[in-house]
């Protein structure tokens, strides 16, 4: 059995993956399947080295080339994945070097994605890594559809929310409201802070998506203005007073730049003065930076552990060889060592991974009216929406060239633009305004036109 | 690095981690000396983590030549035969590690570690041993314990999808944060020999099966004069026979150590990169905690199995005498 295959340098991976595995085919059933590593019995239809599949077919995108991203790229490459891409908009800084081991002192200032890709390709023969030095929002949605699995090494809720919405937008439901397996885009998401971290598997339509479990996050620290202005009690209050209130009073018009050391020093000095006034200890320059820049304390070992856990899950998803983590692992190395896996449940009413926000319209409603409606609809709250339909741009807010090209669609009835199909799915990207916060977002919209006779079912509509 | 205070360069480079464990811990790290034996994948990962963290020095011992197999799980080796030809594993890894952090002194020590004297081990604050036979582990651990100075002792063993870490910190005093206060704690660790001598019957039933399976394989290799990891499925009958004997001696049921687990350990002898990263990450954490004297240490075995993704800590020690 093993003799039939050419000996490869990663003999253990060969044994691990000695089963044919389609990415999301008939073998994919996360709730039920458990395969043993040393499979000694082979089914009648034979087998093929899954490592060849991994080499030729599996395409994995790593989002982020920082603490988690560097480790993810190394682990995935060593594990046999041949086609990787990595996207990151940042440049390398000195404070990255304590854990982002692919970077050297002389790399400071260069784009993370490019240096990371280069270094891993030097170390692991046969892997190809394409770097993308840009924001995740700068890519077309279809860019993300090219990948079999998306691995996330991000450091913010907003970024995760965005990628989650993109991956879930590919999910289609059939006429029985069941998610279609072949449209599921699995994601593996890692996050770390100090000695703590998490790794989770998101399979849109099966497991909860990022939005389904957004309540897991504690409320983001936001000091009430009256506390900052009147009754500070700790060092962070003094710092935020200087940063959010005093700065504007003194520098009206000039934006505060957290990367400008003079600005930071000014905030620090003001915070010290205020702390002295109120007899509050603990204001240091380091704390000032931490509060103002929202610095996340980070060490190499936590990133290594979480990224490796994510890589294991990526391997399992790609090969269908073993039961995946179900579905949220938390890790805590502060007091000894503690890990726990929790099985969270999908929110069936989720606006992101569910069948989509249901919008009923008259056939006369124009695209412009539709876009305006999205601003007010409490389930969407999206401004400056761009609309796509089965990959076709109906209206793009940017860039100017595309805006000009699609502007004439605004006056046309949406019903006509959607090929006069009684109901179908649209994607809207734009700025979502929720709880006083603006962030880039994507929403799946299920449009149903009223008063059409003989509504065709989704299957036929999708096939048109 | 030489003075008492951290240099400006160190403060900038280590900013993110100083926010985690404090400047005092960082100072202690920068004065620490670590000995590493056996440059396998998990050990390479461990070295990466402590070099990035900014320890004072790392001394590598491994006179074996670089092979294709070593390449598959060791990120420190560039896959260019021209570069590694004629060099030992330790030498190639040393060159790579220096690049990760020029402030750490990385060097190579040649020779058979079991012949090194007690004074040699006294130069270090912590040591990590891998690719080691049962006899060698006992010997080195004993030499460490002879020292009046405490040298933190760790063994690590990764086979395929499984990994094991053993920790011996002798008489260990440390501090930890409990709510707002700092509490002083003390733990006594048994030596490696004492630990594996604990009768199996005395251990709770729920102890990881991996503990027992590893001890069987370890003893098998010792009895057959094999190097660690030099096994194959052909050894299964011999291993099952040994299991029978050991279980009888220890008065435990053979079902404690499943056949399937022993088969996996015999066959999957090379390393699995993500498992190396997890084990290397945890080991790095433990060494950093031991040197900084902060936080509960792992006591005294850690097991990981990629099949179920579980990481388990087992305290294998003599049960306390009941009066």
XYZ file of C-alpha atoms in Angstrom:
787
model
C 0.000 0.000 0.000
C 2.505 2.547 1.153
C 5.011 0.818 -1.119
C 2.949 1.631 -4.191
C 3.471 5.355 -3.675
C 6.848 6.952 -4.303
C 8.619 7.558 -0.990
C 8.326 11.187 -0.052
C 10.252 13.136 2.487
C 7.205 13.617 4.659
C 6.405 9.977 5.256
C 4.125 10.683 8.156
C 1.957 13.038 6.179
C 1.544 10.316 3.594
C 0.219 7.952 6.197
C -2.029 10.650 7.618
C -3.573 11.397 4.296
C -3.985 7.933 2.813
C -7.546 8.476 1.819
C -9.046 10.276 -1.108
C -10.439 13.490 0.152
C -12.556 15.903 -1.750
C -12.647 19.313 -0.185
C -16.335 19.319 0.417
C -17.635 16.243 -1.287
C -19.501 13.192 -0.156
C -16.792 12.405 2.388
C -17.219 15.692 4.184
C -19.396 15.282 7.189
C -17.879 17.020 10.189
C -20.361 15.597 12.610
C -19.703 11.967 11.971
C -16.417 11.035 10.416
C -13.402 9.838 12.324
C -10.537 8.301 10.429
C -7.553 6.705 12.047
C -4.117 7.853 11.022
C -2.740 4.457 10.115
C -5.458 3.225 7.806
C -4.733 -0.404 7.153
C -7.914 -1.260 5.281
C -8.565 0.280 1.899
C -11.901 0.451 0.200
C -12.538 -1.218 -3.111
C -12.097 1.821 -5.292
C -8.495 2.136 -4.218
C -6.772 5.218 -2.997
C -4.452 7.901 -4.190
C -1.818 9.844 -2.365
C -3.701 12.785 -1.002
C -0.427 14.615 -0.781
C -0.562 14.932 -4.547
C -3.962 16.519 -4.248
C -2.689 18.944 -1.681
C 0.156 19.805 -3.952
C -1.852 20.464 -7.056
C -5.300 21.460 -5.992
C -5.589 22.876 -2.515
C -5.335 26.639 -2.475
C -5.125 28.294 0.902
C -5.239 32.003 1.633
C -3.550 33.296 4.786
C -5.008 36.619 5.855
C -2.404 38.572 7.813
C 1.385 38.187 7.783
C 2.022 39.164 11.387
C 2.493 37.070 14.500
C 0.004 34.424 13.462
C 0.519 34.812 9.715
C 4.262 34.079 9.808
C 3.713 30.933 11.858
C 0.769 29.861 9.669
C 2.777 30.186 6.462
C 5.630 28.128 7.896
C 3.344 25.405 9.280
C 1.214 25.140 6.135
C 4.264 25.012 3.856
C 5.974 22.342 5.974
C 2.719 20.386 6.062
C 2.757 20.011 2.288
C 0.485 22.743 0.968
C 1.977 23.981 -2.306
C -0.300 26.833 -3.299
C -0.468 29.559 -0.704
C -1.260 33.241 -0.900
C -0.928 35.841 1.816
C -2.489 39.291 2.176
C -1.377 42.056 4.577
C -1.454 45.848 4.265
C 1.241 46.591 6.859
C 4.936 47.265 6.782
C 7.413 45.706 9.200
C 8.183 47.541 12.497
C 10.831 46.917 15.138
C 8.250 45.842 17.712
C 7.172 43.030 15.375
C 10.536 41.284 15.551
C 10.038 39.589 18.935
C 7.647 37.120 17.345
C 7.342 37.601 13.586
C 10.398 35.466 13.003
C 10.430 35.741 9.216
C 11.531 39.377 9.513
C 14.980 40.822 10.310
C 16.080 44.225 11.541
C 17.066 45.237 8.013
C 13.527 44.414 6.773
C 11.936 47.203 8.833
C 9.802 49.314 6.505
C 9.230 46.612 3.899
C 5.789 45.078 3.229
C 5.133 42.130 5.550
C 3.359 39.972 2.959
C 6.233 40.175 0.474
C 9.051 39.452 2.934
C 7.129 36.623 4.578
C 6.397 34.922 1.255
C 10.019 35.210 0.174
C 11.482 33.794 3.399
C 9.183 30.767 3.540
C 9.836 29.900 -0.104
C 13.577 30.003 0.680
C 13.173 27.534 3.529
C 10.663 25.052 2.144
C 11.233 23.645 -1.309
C 8.288 23.275 -3.670
C 5.884 25.752 -2.108
C 4.641 28.754 -4.028
C 3.419 31.770 -2.075
C 1.869 34.824 -3.744
C 1.953 37.950 -1.561
C -0.635 40.738 -1.701
C 0.399 44.041 -0.155
C -3.012 45.704 0.197
C -6.111 45.981 2.350
C -8.491 43.046 2.439
C -11.276 45.330 1.189
C -9.249 46.207 -1.895
C -9.747 42.755 -3.382
C -12.790 41.767 -5.417
C -15.047 39.336 -3.622
C -14.341 36.811 -6.374
C -10.655 36.828 -5.387
C -11.615 35.083 -2.142
C -13.747 32.530 -3.954
C -10.643 31.115 -5.639
C -9.440 29.505 -2.419
C -10.473 26.222 -0.867
C -9.743 27.320 2.681
C -9.108 30.712 4.268
C -6.862 30.868 7.353
C -7.097 34.015 9.438
C -4.295 35.603 11.438
C -5.999 38.909 12.156
C -5.898 41.316 15.064
C -9.267 43.067 14.971
C -12.937 42.276 15.171
C -13.702 44.476 12.161
C -11.324 42.629 9.849
C -12.660 39.246 10.940
C -16.192 40.454 10.454
C -15.407 41.505 6.920
C -13.728 38.286 5.809
C -16.449 36.281 7.503
C -19.105 38.131 5.557
C -17.213 37.546 2.315
C -16.823 33.806 2.900
C -20.462 33.461 3.967
C -21.605 35.372 0.904
C -20.641 32.404 -1.256
C -22.970 30.157 0.671
C -26.117 29.241 -1.204
C -29.256 27.591 0.079
C -31.451 25.178 -1.839
C -35.217 25.288 -2.042
C -35.532 23.371 1.235
C -33.456 26.073 2.925
C -30.556 23.676 3.389
C -27.047 25.001 2.769
C -25.373 23.650 -0.352
C -22.177 21.781 0.518
C -20.272 22.792 -2.562
C -20.726 26.485 -1.774
C -19.315 26.236 1.752
C -16.056 28.134 2.162
C -14.360 26.888 5.333
C -12.324 29.269 7.472
C -9.919 28.663 10.304
C -9.599 31.637 12.607
C -6.853 32.217 15.182
C -6.387 35.003 17.704
C -3.899 35.675 20.498
C -3.114 38.123 23.263
C -0.252 37.533 25.705
C -0.610 34.022 27.078
C -4.139 33.559 25.787
C -5.469 32.510 22.431
C -8.222 30.830 20.479
C -8.552 28.712 17.351
C -11.875 28.045 15.701
C -13.285 26.335 12.647
C -16.004 28.123 10.714
C -17.903 26.237 8.032
C -20.616 28.579 6.761
C -23.987 26.925 7.003
C -22.808 24.247 9.423
C -20.936 25.820 12.329
C -21.711 29.272 13.690
C -20.043 31.993 11.665
C -18.195 34.918 13.204
C -21.333 37.058 13.441
C -23.379 34.262 15.031
C -21.050 34.341 18.005
C -20.121 38.007 18.076
C -21.714 38.223 21.525
C -18.698 36.217 22.777
C -16.590 39.343 22.742
C -16.655 41.445 25.892
C -17.801 45.008 25.278
C -14.896 47.047 23.950
C -13.488 49.328 26.635
C -14.968 52.752 26.178
C -14.780 55.220 29.011
C -17.807 57.465 29.535
C -16.935 61.032 28.600
C -18.035 62.361 31.975
C -15.504 60.122 33.707
C -12.731 61.403 31.489
C -13.833 65.008 31.850
C -14.762 65.210 35.527
C -13.855 62.205 37.636
C -10.859 60.202 36.459
C -9.950 57.287 38.734
C -7.037 55.579 37.007
C -4.067 56.211 34.736
C -5.923 55.150 31.555
C -8.592 57.796 32.230
C -5.919 60.489 32.413
C -4.344 59.316 29.199
C -7.600 59.181 27.284
C -8.527 62.633 28.612
C -5.342 64.028 27.083
C -5.810 62.000 23.893
C -9.512 62.478 23.231
C -10.423 65.771 24.892
C -7.412 68.011 25.577
C -5.762 67.385 22.184
C -8.648 68.868 20.235
C -8.910 71.812 22.642
C -5.299 72.778 22.012
C -4.682 71.520 18.470
C -8.069 72.183 16.898
C -8.029 70.995 13.316
C -4.823 68.979 13.505
C -5.467 65.258 13.608
C -3.687 63.240 16.267
C -1.149 60.841 14.747
C -0.311 57.883 17.031
C 2.834 57.154 15.032
C 4.211 60.654 15.576
C 6.487 60.529 18.668
C 5.999 64.280 19.315
C 2.214 63.835 19.427
C 2.588 60.848 21.719
C 4.949 62.766 24.021
C 2.484 65.657 24.183
C -0.326 63.307 25.220
C 1.972 61.700 27.805
C 2.969 65.042 29.329
C -0.660 66.171 29.540
C -1.682 62.841 31.068
C 1.022 63.216 33.728
C -0.190 66.701 34.608
C -3.757 65.499 34.973
C -2.680 62.478 37.028
C -0.772 64.736 39.412
C -3.808 66.982 39.730
C -5.984 64.071 40.802
C -3.297 62.169 42.718
C -3.454 59.146 40.426
C -0.320 56.974 40.060
C 0.798 54.833 37.174
C 1.003 57.060 34.109
C 4.048 55.934 32.124
C 5.075 56.536 28.529
C 4.667 52.834 27.829
C 1.129 52.799 29.202
C 0.313 55.921 27.203
C 1.363 54.182 23.989
C -0.553 51.068 24.972
C -3.802 52.877 25.688
C -3.692 55.248 22.732
C -2.580 52.697 20.134
C -4.587 49.864 21.685
C -1.431 47.756 21.751
C -1.980 44.040 22.134
C 0.770 42.444 24.255
C 2.200 39.526 22.283
C 4.742 36.712 22.575
C 6.085 34.147 20.143
C 5.029 30.943 21.891
C 1.281 31.642 22.030
C 1.275 32.508 18.340
C 3.176 29.304 17.589
C 0.668 27.156 19.456
C -2.475 28.749 18.038
C -1.165 28.806 14.456
C -0.224 25.148 14.680
C -3.691 24.287 15.959
C -5.130 26.207 12.998
C -2.827 24.347 10.601
C -3.975 20.987 11.963
C -7.570 21.975 11.340
C -6.751 23.230 7.834
C -5.148 19.866 7.064
C -8.156 17.992 8.359
C -10.567 20.085 6.325
C -8.512 19.746 3.146
C -8.142 16.020 3.384
C -11.296 14.989 5.207
C -8.983 12.641 7.101
C -10.135 13.308 10.614
C -12.859 14.923 12.650
C -12.247 18.645 12.828
C -12.209 20.694 15.991
C -15.786 21.287 16.905
C -15.615 24.150 16.934
C -13.965 26.705 19.262
C -10.720 26.085 21.143
C -9.587 28.470 23.856
C -6.057 28.337 25.213
C -4.727 29.949 28.397
C -1.083 29.662 29.446
C -1.204 32.181 32.279
C -1.841 29.822 35.142
C -0.220 26.571 34.127
C -1.857 25.427 30.937
C -5.509 25.271 30.068
C -7.345 24.421 26.870
C -11.030 23.872 26.260
C -13.070 23.066 23.215
C -16.629 24.340 23.098
C -19.214 23.447 20.512
C -21.100 26.630 19.721
C -24.292 26.450 17.770
C -25.180 28.347 14.594
C -27.716 31.127 14.854
C -30.359 30.154 12.331
C -31.429 33.780 12.015
C -27.909 35.039 11.395
C -27.921 37.827 8.850
C -24.516 36.853 7.529
C -24.421 33.074 7.209
C -28.122 32.539 6.959
C -30.016 32.638 3.676
C -29.735 36.437 3.727
C -31.751 39.481 4.698
C -35.168 39.121 3.100
C -36.241 42.220 1.210
C -39.569 42.401 -0.582
C -39.836 44.886 -3.417
C -42.150 46.124 -6.112
C -40.942 45.458 -9.607
C -40.873 49.233 -10.165
C -38.237 49.978 -7.491
C -35.108 51.433 -9.093
C -31.570 50.437 -8.141
C -31.030 53.918 -6.684
C -34.088 53.620 -4.444
C -32.935 50.176 -3.379
C -29.502 51.479 -2.394
C -31.108 54.285 -0.387
C -33.401 51.786 1.366
C -30.384 49.863 2.637
C -29.315 52.890 4.653
C -32.533 52.881 6.627
C -33.265 49.162 6.886
C -32.427 48.299 10.530
C -31.184 44.886 9.502
C -28.634 46.367 7.074
C -27.783 49.992 7.988
C -25.380 50.288 5.093
C -24.334 53.557 3.458
C -22.558 53.959 0.123
C -23.578 50.478 -0.947
C -22.150 48.867 -4.070
C -24.311 46.083 -5.473
C -23.255 42.919 -7.302
C -25.446 40.233 -8.752
C -23.931 36.820 -9.535
C -20.551 38.508 -9.863
C -21.885 41.236 -12.155
C -21.427 44.842 -11.011
C -24.812 46.529 -10.905
C -23.477 49.698 -9.295
C -19.999 50.434 -7.938
C -19.362 53.459 -5.727
C -15.654 53.317 -6.582
C -13.250 53.541 -8.391
C -14.404 56.498 -10.528
C -14.074 54.541 -13.775
C -16.414 51.798 -12.564
C -18.762 54.326 -10.995
C -19.144 56.085 -14.309
C -19.687 52.815 -16.168
C -22.424 51.617 -13.825
C -24.098 54.963 -13.077
C -26.757 54.497 -15.734
C -28.066 51.407 -13.927
C -29.243 53.556 -11.011
C -32.359 54.712 -12.838
C -33.328 51.205 -14.017
C -35.737 48.947 -12.124
C -33.869 46.387 -10.034
C -36.270 43.754 -11.369
C -34.994 44.335 -14.888
C -31.365 44.377 -13.779
C -31.956 41.007 -12.124
C -33.114 39.512 -15.405
C -36.759 39.636 -14.299
C -36.270 36.693 -11.955
C -38.886 36.678 -9.177
C -36.391 36.050 -6.371
C -32.623 35.833 -6.090
C -29.611 36.822 -4.009
C -27.627 40.068 -4.268
C -24.477 41.141 -2.458
C -24.070 44.633 -1.076
C -20.716 46.044 0.121
C -20.395 49.367 1.861
C -20.067 51.076 5.223
C -22.059 49.539 8.052
C -23.101 51.879 10.862
C -23.831 49.969 14.003
C -23.627 51.183 17.617
C -21.889 54.398 16.601
C -19.168 52.483 14.797
C -18.490 52.507 11.107
C -16.804 49.568 9.416
C -16.571 48.009 5.973
C -19.126 45.281 5.547
C -20.795 42.920 3.137
C -24.366 41.692 3.318
C -26.240 38.972 1.485
C -29.676 40.200 0.421
C -32.495 37.891 -0.594
C -34.693 39.936 -2.895
C -38.249 38.808 -3.574
C -40.392 40.725 -6.040
C -44.024 41.064 -5.080
C -46.923 40.127 -7.236
C -45.162 37.824 -9.681
C -47.214 34.773 -10.670
C -45.761 31.293 -10.476
C -42.655 32.057 -8.438
C -39.927 29.724 -9.666
C -37.921 27.934 -6.966
C -34.368 28.944 -6.066
C -32.729 26.071 -7.931
C -33.989 27.208 -11.295
C -33.363 30.855 -10.508
C -29.768 30.104 -9.574
C -29.187 28.173 -12.755
C -30.297 30.992 -15.056
C 22.480 42.900 27.991
C 25.586 43.166 30.146
C 24.372 45.885 32.488
C 21.484 45.678 34.916
C 19.054 47.696 32.853
C 17.684 46.704 29.486
C 19.276 48.627 26.650
C 17.199 50.946 24.505
C 17.410 48.429 21.669
C 16.130 45.643 23.911
C 13.279 47.791 25.170
C 12.142 48.568 21.637
C 12.536 45.031 20.333
C 10.894 43.364 23.326
C 8.178 45.978 23.890
C 5.256 43.678 23.078
C 6.438 40.890 25.376
C 7.515 43.161 28.228
C 3.861 44.150 28.320
C 3.107 40.483 28.989
C 5.696 39.428 31.556
C 7.304 42.669 32.731
C 10.774 44.218 32.518
C 12.085 42.263 35.492
C 11.337 38.924 33.849
C 12.893 40.185 30.610
C 16.099 41.072 32.485
C 16.299 37.584 33.966
C 15.739 36.049 30.542
C 18.561 38.062 29.031
C 20.972 36.654 31.614
C 19.913 33.029 31.240
C 21.821 30.190 29.571
C 19.989 27.306 27.926
C 21.388 23.924 26.852
C 19.642 22.047 24.055
C 20.356 18.469 23.017
C 18.940 16.781 19.900
C 17.885 19.157 17.117
C 14.596 17.607 16.077
C 11.630 19.622 14.729
C 10.026 20.295 18.108
C 13.361 21.352 19.558
C 13.975 23.665 16.589
C 10.612 25.307 17.280
C 11.510 25.625 20.961
C 14.811 27.288 20.087
C 13.069 29.755 17.790
C 10.710 30.765 20.593
C 13.368 31.316 23.246
C 15.761 33.073 20.900
C 12.997 35.471 19.881
C 12.217 35.960 23.566
C 15.771 37.124 24.163
C 17.531 34.606 26.408
C 21.200 35.229 27.139
C 22.607 32.219 25.345
C 21.632 28.941 23.712
C 24.110 26.052 23.401
C 23.231 23.351 20.866
C 24.466 19.768 20.971
C 23.859 17.445 18.021
C 26.718 15.945 16.023
C 24.533 14.107 13.537
C 24.672 14.985 9.856
C 21.843 16.767 8.101
C 19.518 14.338 6.309
C 16.512 14.772 4.004
C 14.272 13.518 6.762
C 15.518 16.204 9.136
C 14.636 18.826 6.535
C 10.956 17.928 6.419
C 10.119 19.192 9.893
C 12.994 21.503 10.759
C 12.438 25.024 9.559
C 15.902 26.100 10.574
C 17.586 24.154 7.771
C 17.684 25.729 4.328
C 16.988 23.030 1.725
C 20.225 23.685 -0.139
C 22.695 20.824 -0.012
C 25.576 23.123 -0.799
C 24.867 25.014 2.384
C 24.443 22.113 4.751
C 26.865 19.629 3.265
C 29.526 18.588 5.755
C 27.926 20.424 8.656
C 26.282 18.893 11.679
C 22.635 19.488 12.589
C 23.707 21.713 15.477
C 25.949 23.833 13.252
C 23.269 24.430 10.606
C 20.622 25.279 13.196
C 23.050 27.564 15.005
C 23.585 29.634 11.859
C 19.837 30.042 11.355
C 19.003 30.849 14.959
C 21.554 33.640 15.117
C 19.569 35.447 12.431
C 16.369 35.460 14.465
C 17.898 37.607 17.190
C 21.485 38.893 16.961
C 21.388 39.774 20.673
C 21.304 36.119 21.703
C 24.560 34.192 21.853
C 24.007 30.902 19.996
C 26.790 28.323 19.927
C 27.547 24.645 19.343
C 29.090 22.125 21.732
C 30.427 18.922 20.250
C 30.729 15.532 21.864
C 28.766 12.835 23.630
C 26.579 14.539 26.208
C 26.613 11.546 28.534
C 30.342 12.059 29.069
C 30.025 15.718 30.053
C 30.714 16.330 33.723
C 28.460 17.821 36.350
C 30.351 21.158 36.196
C 29.439 21.489 32.518
C 25.721 21.310 33.268
C 26.201 23.797 36.085
C 26.796 26.538 33.514
C 23.144 26.472 32.498
C 19.844 27.622 33.945
C 17.707 25.254 31.901
C 18.215 22.294 29.618
C 16.053 20.544 27.057
C 16.875 16.948 26.098
C 15.458 15.125 23.114
C 16.369 12.101 20.958
C 17.539 10.460 24.148
C 17.450 6.872 25.328
C 15.964 5.960 28.678
C 19.422 5.402 30.160
C 20.745 8.743 28.934
C 17.746 10.665 30.259
C 18.243 9.173 33.724
C 21.960 9.854 33.680
C 21.744 13.500 32.642
C 18.874 14.163 35.039
C 20.913 12.696 37.900
C 23.924 14.842 37.069
C 21.700 17.937 37.030
C 20.243 17.108 40.402
C 23.718 16.759 41.926
C 24.230 20.492 41.473
C 23.330 22.790 44.335
C 22.219 25.327 41.759
C 18.845 24.518 40.245
C 19.001 23.637 36.562
C 15.513 23.306 35.103
C 15.350 19.949 33.311
C 13.029 19.093 30.417
C 12.735 16.160 28.050
C 10.697 16.295 24.860
C 9.660 13.484 22.550
C 7.537 13.870 19.413
C 6.445 10.840 17.458
C 4.152 11.423 14.509
C 0.963 12.964 15.767
C 1.851 12.589 19.469
C 4.123 14.594 21.730
C 5.365 14.346 25.316
C 7.124 16.824 27.616
C 8.622 15.949 31.006
C 9.536 18.616 33.573
C 11.829 18.437 36.616
C 12.389 21.676 38.525
C 13.628 20.029 41.745
C 12.663 22.315 44.648
C 10.966 25.216 42.937
C 9.949 28.508 44.561
C 8.004 30.967 42.436
C 5.416 33.719 42.548
C 2.065 34.045 40.874
C -0.733 36.573 40.677
C -3.887 35.733 42.516
C -6.493 38.438 41.843
C -4.691 41.633 42.863
C -2.051 40.035 45.064
C 1.233 38.277 44.396
C 1.438 34.902 46.108
C 4.612 32.935 46.872
C 4.422 29.221 46.053
C 6.634 26.173 46.297
C 6.587 22.849 44.482
C 8.709 19.725 44.754
C 9.341 17.832 41.541
C 10.364 14.168 41.469
C 13.393 13.153 39.387
C 12.880 11.393 36.063
C 13.868 8.038 37.534
C 11.566 8.420 40.538
C 8.736 9.501 38.312
C 8.799 6.534 35.979
C 9.221 4.223 38.972
C 5.859 5.226 40.385
C 3.832 1.997 40.306
C 1.157 2.175 37.634
C -1.424 0.827 40.006
C -0.983 3.885 42.204
C -1.945 6.227 39.382
C -5.557 7.358 38.778
C -7.328 5.397 36.033
C -7.935 8.468 33.916
C -4.186 9.135 33.434
C -3.452 9.578 29.737
C -2.896 6.301 27.936
C -0.094 8.035 26.102
C 1.969 8.052 29.321
C 1.936 4.281 29.574
C 2.365 3.727 25.844
C 5.467 5.947 25.752
C 6.988 4.121 28.718
C 6.498 0.770 26.956
C 8.086 1.994 23.736
C 10.896 3.655 25.698
C 11.731 0.464 27.540
C 11.489 -1.569 24.349
C 14.033 0.663 22.627
C 16.264 0.476 25.687
C 16.108 -3.325 25.868
C 16.760 -3.728 22.121
C 19.579 -1.177 22.089
C 17.767 1.006 19.568
C 18.103 4.725 19.055
C 14.954 6.612 19.986
C 12.516 6.467 17.091
C 14.238 3.513 15.443
C 11.147 1.333 15.375
C 8.703 -0.012 12.823
C 5.481 -2.008 12.696
C 7.608 -5.154 12.607
C 8.371 -4.512 16.271
C 4.718 -4.778 17.265
C 4.848 -8.379 18.512
C 7.875 -7.592 20.684
C 6.227 -4.443 22.023
C 2.964 -6.232 22.813
C 4.926 -8.879 24.676
C 6.690 -6.204 26.724
C 3.369 -4.535 27.418
C 2.019 -7.790 28.767
C 5.000 -8.165 31.086
C 4.891 -4.605 32.321
C 1.174 -4.691 32.939
C 1.507 -7.914 34.884
C 4.346 -6.509 36.994
C 2.299 -3.407 37.666
C -0.972 -5.265 38.198
C -2.902 -3.270 35.650
C -5.099 -4.351 32.786
C -3.510 -4.485 29.311
C -6.453 -2.497 27.976
C -4.863 0.534 29.671
C -2.541 0.657 26.683
C -4.512 0.155 23.442
C -2.928 -1.765 20.540
C -3.858 1.004 18.119
C -1.936 3.588 20.120
C 1.201 1.449 20.254
C 0.952 0.815 16.512
C 0.794 4.525 15.788
C 3.799 5.260 17.956
C 5.806 2.495 16.322
C 5.017 3.508 12.770
C 4.743 7.293 12.852
C 8.289 7.860 13.947
C 9.106 10.998 12.011
C 7.798 14.362 13.004
C 4.675 16.218 12.097
C 5.301 19.964 11.702
C 2.193 21.368 13.412
C 2.684 19.049 16.390
C 6.301 20.247 16.636
C 5.064 23.831 16.675
C 2.583 23.169 19.459
C 5.055 21.241 21.608
C 7.824 23.743 20.898
C 5.488 26.602 21.815
C 4.456 25.065 25.120
C 8.022 24.131 25.981
C 9.170 27.673 25.196
C 6.493 29.019 27.501
C 7.525 26.689 30.315
C 11.199 27.582 30.116
C 10.374 31.292 30.083
C 8.179 30.838 33.166
C 10.876 28.840 34.969
C 13.558 31.428 34.307
C 11.403 34.368 35.267
C 10.128 32.525 38.339
C 6.577 33.623 37.582
C 3.472 31.562 37.014
C 2.446 27.979 37.712
C 4.839 25.567 36.014
C 3.670 22.447 34.249
C 3.981 19.505 36.608
C 5.213 17.142 35.503
C 4.154 15.552 32.178
C 2.382 17.055 29.193
C 0.831 14.971 26.425
C -0.538 16.041 23.083
C -2.341 13.965 20.470
C -3.227 15.591 17.165
C -5.915 12.975 16.559
C -8.203 14.510 19.142
C -6.316 17.761 19.582
C -6.206 17.293 23.344
C -3.388 18.540 25.517
C -3.209 16.869 28.925
C -1.126 17.585 32.013
C -0.427 14.612 34.251
C 1.128 14.835 37.686
C 2.994 11.548 37.942
C 4.411 11.411 41.445
C 4.321 9.261 44.533
C 0.958 9.576 46.166
C 1.280 11.423 49.469
C 1.520 9.060 52.450
C -1.731 8.729 54.322
C -1.226 9.008 58.050
